[in-house]
PDB file of C-alpha atoms in Angstrom:
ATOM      1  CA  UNK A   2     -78.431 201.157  65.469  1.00  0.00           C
ATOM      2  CA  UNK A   3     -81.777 202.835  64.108  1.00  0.00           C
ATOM      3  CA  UNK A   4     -82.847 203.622  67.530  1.00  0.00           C
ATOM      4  CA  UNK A   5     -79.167 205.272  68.611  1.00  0.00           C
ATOM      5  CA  UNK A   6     -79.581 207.311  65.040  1.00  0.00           C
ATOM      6  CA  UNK A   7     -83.009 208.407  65.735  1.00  0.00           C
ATOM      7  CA  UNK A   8     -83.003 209.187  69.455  1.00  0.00           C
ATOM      8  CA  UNK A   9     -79.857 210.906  68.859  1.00  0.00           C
ATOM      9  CA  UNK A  10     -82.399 213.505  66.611  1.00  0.00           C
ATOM     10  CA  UNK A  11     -84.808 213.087  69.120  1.00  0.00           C
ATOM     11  CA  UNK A  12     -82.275 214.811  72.018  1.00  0.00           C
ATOM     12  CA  UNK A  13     -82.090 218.038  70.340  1.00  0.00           C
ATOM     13  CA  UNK A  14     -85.484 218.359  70.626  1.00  0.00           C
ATOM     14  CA  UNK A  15     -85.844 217.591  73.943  1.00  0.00           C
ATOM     15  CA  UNK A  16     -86.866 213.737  74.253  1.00  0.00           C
ATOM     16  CA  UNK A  17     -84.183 211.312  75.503  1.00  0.00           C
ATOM     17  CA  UNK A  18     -86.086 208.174  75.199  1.00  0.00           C
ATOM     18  CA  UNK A  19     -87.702 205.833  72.667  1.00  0.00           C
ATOM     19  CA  UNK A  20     -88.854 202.182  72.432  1.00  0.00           C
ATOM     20  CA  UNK A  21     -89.603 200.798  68.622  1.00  0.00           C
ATOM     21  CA  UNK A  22     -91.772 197.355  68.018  1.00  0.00           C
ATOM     22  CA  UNK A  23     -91.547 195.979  64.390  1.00  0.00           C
ATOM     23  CA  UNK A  24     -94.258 192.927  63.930  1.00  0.00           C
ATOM     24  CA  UNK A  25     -94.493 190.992  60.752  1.00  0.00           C
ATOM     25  CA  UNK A  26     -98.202 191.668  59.988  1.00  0.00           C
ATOM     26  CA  UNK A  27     -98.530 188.190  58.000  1.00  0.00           C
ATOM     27  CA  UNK A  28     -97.888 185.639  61.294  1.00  0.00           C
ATOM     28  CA  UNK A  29     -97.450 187.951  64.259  1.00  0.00           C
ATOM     29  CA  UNK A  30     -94.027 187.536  64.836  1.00  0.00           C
ATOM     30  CA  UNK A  31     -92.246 190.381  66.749  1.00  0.00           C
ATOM     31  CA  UNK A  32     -88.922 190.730  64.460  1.00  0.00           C
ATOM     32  CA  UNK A  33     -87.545 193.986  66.160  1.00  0.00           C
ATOM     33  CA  UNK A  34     -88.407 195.056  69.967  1.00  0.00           C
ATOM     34  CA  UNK A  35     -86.274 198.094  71.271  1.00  0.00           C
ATOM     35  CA  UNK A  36     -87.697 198.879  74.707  1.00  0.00           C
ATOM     36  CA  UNK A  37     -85.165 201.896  75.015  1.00  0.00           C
ATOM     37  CA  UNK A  38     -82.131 203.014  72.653  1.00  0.00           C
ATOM     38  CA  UNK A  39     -79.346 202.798  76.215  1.00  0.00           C
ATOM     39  CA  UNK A  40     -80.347 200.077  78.813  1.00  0.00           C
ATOM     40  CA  UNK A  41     -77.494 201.933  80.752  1.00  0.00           C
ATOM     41  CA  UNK A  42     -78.726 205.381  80.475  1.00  0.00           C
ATOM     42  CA  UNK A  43     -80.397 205.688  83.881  1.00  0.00           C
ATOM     43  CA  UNK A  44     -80.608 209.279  84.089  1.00  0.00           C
ATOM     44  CA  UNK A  45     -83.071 209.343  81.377  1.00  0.00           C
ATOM     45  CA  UNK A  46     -85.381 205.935  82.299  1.00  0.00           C
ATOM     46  CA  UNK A  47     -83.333 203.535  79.900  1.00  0.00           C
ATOM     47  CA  UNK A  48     -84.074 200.459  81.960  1.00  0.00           C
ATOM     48  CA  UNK A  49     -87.758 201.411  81.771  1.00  0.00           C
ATOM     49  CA  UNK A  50     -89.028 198.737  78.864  1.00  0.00           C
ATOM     50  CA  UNK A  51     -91.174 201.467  77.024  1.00  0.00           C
ATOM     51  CA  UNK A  52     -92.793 198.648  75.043  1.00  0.00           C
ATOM     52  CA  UNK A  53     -94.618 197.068  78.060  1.00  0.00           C
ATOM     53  CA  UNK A  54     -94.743 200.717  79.926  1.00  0.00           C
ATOM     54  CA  UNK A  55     -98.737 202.069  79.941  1.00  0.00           C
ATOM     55  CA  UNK A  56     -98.936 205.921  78.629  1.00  0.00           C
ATOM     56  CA  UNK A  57    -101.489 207.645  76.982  1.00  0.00           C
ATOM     57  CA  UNK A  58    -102.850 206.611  73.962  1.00  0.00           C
ATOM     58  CA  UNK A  59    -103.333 210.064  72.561  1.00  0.00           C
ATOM     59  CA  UNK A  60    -105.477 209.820  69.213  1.00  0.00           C
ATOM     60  CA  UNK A  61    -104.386 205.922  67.918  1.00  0.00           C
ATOM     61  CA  UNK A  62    -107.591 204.879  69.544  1.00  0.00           C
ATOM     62  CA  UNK A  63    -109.298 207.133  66.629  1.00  0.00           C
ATOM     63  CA  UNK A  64    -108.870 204.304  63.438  1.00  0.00           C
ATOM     64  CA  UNK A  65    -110.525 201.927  65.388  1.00  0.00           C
ATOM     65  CA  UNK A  66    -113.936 204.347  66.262  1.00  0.00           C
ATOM     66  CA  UNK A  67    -113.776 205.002  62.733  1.00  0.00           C
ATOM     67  CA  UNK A  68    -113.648 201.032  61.522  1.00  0.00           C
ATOM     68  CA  UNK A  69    -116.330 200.168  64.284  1.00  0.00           C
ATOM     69  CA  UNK A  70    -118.395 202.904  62.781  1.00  0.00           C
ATOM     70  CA  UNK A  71    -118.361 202.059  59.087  1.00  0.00           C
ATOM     71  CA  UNK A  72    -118.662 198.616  59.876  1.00  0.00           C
ATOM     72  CA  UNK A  73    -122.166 199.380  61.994  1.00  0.00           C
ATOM     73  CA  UNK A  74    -123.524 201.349  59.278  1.00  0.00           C
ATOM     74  CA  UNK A  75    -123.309 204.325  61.407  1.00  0.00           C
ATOM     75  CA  UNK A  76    -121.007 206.502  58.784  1.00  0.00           C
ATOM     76  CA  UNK A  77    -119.445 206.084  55.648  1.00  0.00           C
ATOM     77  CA  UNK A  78    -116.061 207.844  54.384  1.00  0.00           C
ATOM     78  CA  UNK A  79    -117.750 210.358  52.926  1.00  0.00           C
ATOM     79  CA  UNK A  80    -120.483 211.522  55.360  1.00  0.00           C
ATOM     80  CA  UNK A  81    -120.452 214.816  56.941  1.00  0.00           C
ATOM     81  CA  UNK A  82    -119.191 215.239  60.156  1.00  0.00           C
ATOM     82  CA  UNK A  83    -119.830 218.520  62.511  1.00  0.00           C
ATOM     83  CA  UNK A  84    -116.456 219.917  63.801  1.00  0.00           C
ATOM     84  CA  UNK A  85    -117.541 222.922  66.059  1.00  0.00           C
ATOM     85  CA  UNK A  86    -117.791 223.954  69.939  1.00  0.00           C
ATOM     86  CA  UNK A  87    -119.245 221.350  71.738  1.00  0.00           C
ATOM     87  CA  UNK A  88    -120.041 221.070  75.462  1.00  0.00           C
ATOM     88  CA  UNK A  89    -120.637 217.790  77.162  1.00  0.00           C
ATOM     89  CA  UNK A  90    -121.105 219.408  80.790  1.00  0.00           C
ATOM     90  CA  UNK A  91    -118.130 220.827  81.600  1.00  0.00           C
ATOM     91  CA  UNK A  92    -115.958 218.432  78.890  1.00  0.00           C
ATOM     92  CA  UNK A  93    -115.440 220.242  75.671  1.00  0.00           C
ATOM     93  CA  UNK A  94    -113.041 218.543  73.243  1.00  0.00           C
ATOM     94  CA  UNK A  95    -111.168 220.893  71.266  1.00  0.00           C
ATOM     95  CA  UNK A  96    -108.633 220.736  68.396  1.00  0.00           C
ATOM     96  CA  UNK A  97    -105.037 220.840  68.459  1.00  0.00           C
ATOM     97  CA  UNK A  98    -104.902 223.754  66.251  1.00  0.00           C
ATOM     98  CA  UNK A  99    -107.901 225.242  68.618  1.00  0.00           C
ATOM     99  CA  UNK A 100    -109.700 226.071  65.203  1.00  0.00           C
ATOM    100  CA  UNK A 101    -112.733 223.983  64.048  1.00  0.00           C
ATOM    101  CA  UNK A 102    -113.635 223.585  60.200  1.00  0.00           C
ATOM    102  CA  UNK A 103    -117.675 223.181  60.333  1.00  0.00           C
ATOM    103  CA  UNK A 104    -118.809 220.050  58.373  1.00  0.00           C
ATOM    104  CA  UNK A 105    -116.220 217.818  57.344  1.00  0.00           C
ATOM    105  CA  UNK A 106    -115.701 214.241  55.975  1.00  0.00           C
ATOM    106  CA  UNK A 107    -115.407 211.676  57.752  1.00  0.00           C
ATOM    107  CA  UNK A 108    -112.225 210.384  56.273  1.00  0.00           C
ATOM    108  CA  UNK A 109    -110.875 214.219  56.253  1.00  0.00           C
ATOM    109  CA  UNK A 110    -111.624 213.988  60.588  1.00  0.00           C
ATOM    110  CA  UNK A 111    -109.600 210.755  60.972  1.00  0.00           C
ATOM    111  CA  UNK A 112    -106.614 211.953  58.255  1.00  0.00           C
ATOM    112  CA  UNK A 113    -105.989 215.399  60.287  1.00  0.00           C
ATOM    113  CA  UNK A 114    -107.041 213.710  63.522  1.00  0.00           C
ATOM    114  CA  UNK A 115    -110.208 216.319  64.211  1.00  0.00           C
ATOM    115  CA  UNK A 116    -111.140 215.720  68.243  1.00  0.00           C
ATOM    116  CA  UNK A 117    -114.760 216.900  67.880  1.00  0.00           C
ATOM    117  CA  UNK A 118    -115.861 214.243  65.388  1.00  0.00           C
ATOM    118  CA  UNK A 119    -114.768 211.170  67.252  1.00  0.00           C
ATOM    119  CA  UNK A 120    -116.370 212.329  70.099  1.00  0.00           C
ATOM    120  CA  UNK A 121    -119.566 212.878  68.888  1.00  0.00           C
ATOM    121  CA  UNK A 122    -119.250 209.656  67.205  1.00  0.00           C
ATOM    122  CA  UNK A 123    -118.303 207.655  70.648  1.00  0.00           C
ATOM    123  CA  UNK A 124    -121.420 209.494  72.038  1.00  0.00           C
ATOM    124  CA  UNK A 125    -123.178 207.471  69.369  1.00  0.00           C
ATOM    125  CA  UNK A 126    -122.249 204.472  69.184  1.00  0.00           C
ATOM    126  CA  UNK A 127    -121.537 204.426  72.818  1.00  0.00           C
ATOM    127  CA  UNK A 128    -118.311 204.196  75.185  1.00  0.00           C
ATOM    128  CA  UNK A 129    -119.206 201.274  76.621  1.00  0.00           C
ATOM    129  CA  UNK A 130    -119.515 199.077  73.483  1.00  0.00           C
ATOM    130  CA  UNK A 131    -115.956 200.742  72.297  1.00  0.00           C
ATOM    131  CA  UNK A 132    -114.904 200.143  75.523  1.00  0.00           C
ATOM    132  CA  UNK A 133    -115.798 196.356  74.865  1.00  0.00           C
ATOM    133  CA  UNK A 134    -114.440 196.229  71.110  1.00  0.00           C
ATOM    134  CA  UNK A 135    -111.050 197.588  72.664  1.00  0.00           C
ATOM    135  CA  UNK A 136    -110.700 194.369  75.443  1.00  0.00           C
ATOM    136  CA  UNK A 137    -111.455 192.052  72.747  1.00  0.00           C
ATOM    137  CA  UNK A 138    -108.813 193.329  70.358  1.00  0.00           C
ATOM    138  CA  UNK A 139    -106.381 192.702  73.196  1.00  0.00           C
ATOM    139  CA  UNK A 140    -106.123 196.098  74.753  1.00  0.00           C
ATOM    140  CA  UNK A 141    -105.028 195.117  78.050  1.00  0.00           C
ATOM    141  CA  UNK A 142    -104.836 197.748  80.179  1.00  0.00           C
ATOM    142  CA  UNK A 143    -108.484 199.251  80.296  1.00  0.00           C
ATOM    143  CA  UNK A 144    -108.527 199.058  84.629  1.00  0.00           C
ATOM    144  CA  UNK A 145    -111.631 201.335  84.665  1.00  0.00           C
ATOM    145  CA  UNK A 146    -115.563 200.773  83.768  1.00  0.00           C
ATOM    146  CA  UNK A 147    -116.626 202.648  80.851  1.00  0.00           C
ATOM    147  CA  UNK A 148    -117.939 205.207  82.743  1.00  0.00           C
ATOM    148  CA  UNK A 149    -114.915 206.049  84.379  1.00  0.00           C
ATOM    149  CA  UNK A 150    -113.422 206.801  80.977  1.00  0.00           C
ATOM    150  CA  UNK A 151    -116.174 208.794  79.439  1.00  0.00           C
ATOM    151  CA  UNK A 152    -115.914 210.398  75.978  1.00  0.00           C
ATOM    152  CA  UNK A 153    -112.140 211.035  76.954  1.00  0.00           C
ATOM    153  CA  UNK A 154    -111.688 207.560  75.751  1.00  0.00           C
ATOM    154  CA  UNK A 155    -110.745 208.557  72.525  1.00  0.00           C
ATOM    155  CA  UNK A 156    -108.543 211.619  72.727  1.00  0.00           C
ATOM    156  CA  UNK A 157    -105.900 210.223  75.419  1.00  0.00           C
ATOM    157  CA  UNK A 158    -108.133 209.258  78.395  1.00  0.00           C
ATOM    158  CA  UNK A 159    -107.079 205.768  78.362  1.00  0.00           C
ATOM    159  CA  UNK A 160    -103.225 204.174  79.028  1.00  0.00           C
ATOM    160  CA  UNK A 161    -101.910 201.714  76.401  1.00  0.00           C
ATOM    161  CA  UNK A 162     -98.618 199.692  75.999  1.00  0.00           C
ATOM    162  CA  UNK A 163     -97.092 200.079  72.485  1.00  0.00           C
ATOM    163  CA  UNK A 164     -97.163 196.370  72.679  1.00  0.00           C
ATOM    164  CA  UNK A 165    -100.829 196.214  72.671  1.00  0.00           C
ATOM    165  CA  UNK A 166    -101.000 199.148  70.091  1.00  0.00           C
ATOM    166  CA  UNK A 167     -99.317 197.235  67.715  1.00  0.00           C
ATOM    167  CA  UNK A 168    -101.338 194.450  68.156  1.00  0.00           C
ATOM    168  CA  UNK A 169    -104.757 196.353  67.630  1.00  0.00           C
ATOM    169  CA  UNK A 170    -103.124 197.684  64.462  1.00  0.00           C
ATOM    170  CA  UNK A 171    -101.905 194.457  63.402  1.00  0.00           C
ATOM    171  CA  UNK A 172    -105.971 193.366  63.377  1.00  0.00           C
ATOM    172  CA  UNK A 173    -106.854 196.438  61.590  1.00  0.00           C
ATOM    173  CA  UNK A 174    -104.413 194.704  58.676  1.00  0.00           C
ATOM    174  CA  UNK A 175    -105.523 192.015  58.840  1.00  0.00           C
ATOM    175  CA  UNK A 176    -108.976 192.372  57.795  1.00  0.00           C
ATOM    176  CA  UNK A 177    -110.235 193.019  60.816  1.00  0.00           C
ATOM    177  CA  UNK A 178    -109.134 189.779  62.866  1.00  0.00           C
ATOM    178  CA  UNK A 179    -107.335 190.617  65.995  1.00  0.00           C
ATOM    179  CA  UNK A 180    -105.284 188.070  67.174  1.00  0.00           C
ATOM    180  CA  UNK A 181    -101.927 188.120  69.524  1.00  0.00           C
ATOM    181  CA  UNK A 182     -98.126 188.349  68.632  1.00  0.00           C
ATOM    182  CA  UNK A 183     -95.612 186.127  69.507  1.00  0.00           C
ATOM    183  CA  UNK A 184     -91.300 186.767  70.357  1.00  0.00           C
ATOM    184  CA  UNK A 185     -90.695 183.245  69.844  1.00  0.00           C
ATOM    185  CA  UNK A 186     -90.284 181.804  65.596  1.00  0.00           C
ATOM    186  CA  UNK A 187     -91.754 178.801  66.251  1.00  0.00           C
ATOM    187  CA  UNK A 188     -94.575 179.805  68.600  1.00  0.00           C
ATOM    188  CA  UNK A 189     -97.630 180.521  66.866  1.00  0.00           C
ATOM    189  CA  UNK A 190     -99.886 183.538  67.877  1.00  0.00           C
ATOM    190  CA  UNK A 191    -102.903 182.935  69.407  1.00  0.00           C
ATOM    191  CA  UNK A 192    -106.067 183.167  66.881  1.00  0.00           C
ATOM    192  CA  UNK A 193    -108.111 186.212  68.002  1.00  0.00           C
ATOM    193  CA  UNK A 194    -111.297 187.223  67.070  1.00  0.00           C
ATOM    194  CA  UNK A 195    -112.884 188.663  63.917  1.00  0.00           C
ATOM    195  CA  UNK A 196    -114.119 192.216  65.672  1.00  0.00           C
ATOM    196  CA  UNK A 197    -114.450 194.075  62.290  1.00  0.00           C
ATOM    197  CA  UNK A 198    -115.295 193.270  58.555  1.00  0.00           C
ATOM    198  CA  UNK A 199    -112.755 193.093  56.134  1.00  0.00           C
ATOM    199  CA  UNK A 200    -114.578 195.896  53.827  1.00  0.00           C
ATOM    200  CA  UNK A 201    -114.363 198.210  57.478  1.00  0.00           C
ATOM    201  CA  UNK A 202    -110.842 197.317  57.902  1.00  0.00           C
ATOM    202  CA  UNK A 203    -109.865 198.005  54.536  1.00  0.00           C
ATOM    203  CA  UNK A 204    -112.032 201.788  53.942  1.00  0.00           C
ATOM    204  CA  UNK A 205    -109.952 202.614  57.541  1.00  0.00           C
ATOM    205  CA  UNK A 206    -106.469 201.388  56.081  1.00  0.00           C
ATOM    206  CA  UNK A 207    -106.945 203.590  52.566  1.00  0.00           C
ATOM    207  CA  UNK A 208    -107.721 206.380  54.419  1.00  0.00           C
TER     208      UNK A 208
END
């Protein structure tokens, strides 16, 4: 009924579909999974299960660059952060707003979602170790070598399934321990790995 409600907002604006996943953060357990609000609606993709369907993951990769940085020492919340023209040969990330604000925080970047920042931080800690914390956590879908992603990584380069974007953030509330999620009550999720410390998890949750 929530999805009906809400996509029927979502038509006047122009978007006909939407797919919801509602995970109990405590155990895992998937308690609401809406792959599209009309399985019938074939003119607009309703038998398309947009839980499991790959898309662009736009900027949710950004928490987790944040977390891995804290957690290496790299940054802090409150270090300064250079948000201005860059050029990484002929790759230059640019806002939304196409503005840039100078030197900014680092939890400021990650609250308005600043593209420079994160990219200069992937530069430093390095795509291919992100690339590696992002299979572990469960991201699936990751078909190229870190190379092929680049620093585009973490401003939409990459496809993920809402199912395995839950379960990343799922991890990053749970003190940094990334394990599956499960359909099935009596099924227990499998135990994942601790990628991140609890004190990372926790600065990248306040903020």
């Amino acid at each position: 009924a929530l999805a009906r409600r809400h996509a029927g907002y979502l038509s006047r604006t122009g978007i006909h579909n939407l797919s919801i996943l509602a995970v109990e953060t405590s155990t895992g357990r998937v308690r609401a999974y809406v792959g599209s609000p009309d399985f019938f609606d074939r003119s607009n993709g309703g038998q398309v299960d947009g839980v499991m369907a790959s898309r662009s993951t736009g900027s949710l990769l950004k928490p987790f660059l944040y977390a891995t940085a804290f957690d290496r020492g790299v940054i802090h919340p409150d270090s300064l952060l250079r948000d201005v023209p860059v050029y990484f040969g002929s790759y230059a990330p640019v806002n939304a707003d196409r503005k840039f604000s100078g030197m900014v925080r680092a939890s400021d970047a990650l609250v308005r979602s600043l593209n420079v920042p994160p990219t200069l931080l992937l530069r430093e800690i390095g795509v291919a170790e992100f690339h590696h914390f992002l299979k572990m956590a469960g991201m699936r879908t990751l078909f190229r070598s870190p190379d092929g992603y680049g620093l585009s990584l973490i401003l939409g380069g990459a496809e993920g399934t809402l199912w395995d974007m839950v379960r990343l953030f799922r991890g990053l509330a749970s003190d940094g321990r990334f394990s599956g999620l499960t359909l099935l009550a009596d099924e227990p999720p499998e135990d994942g790995p601790q990628l991140l410390s609890p004190a990372a998890a926790r600065l990248t949750m306040e903020i």
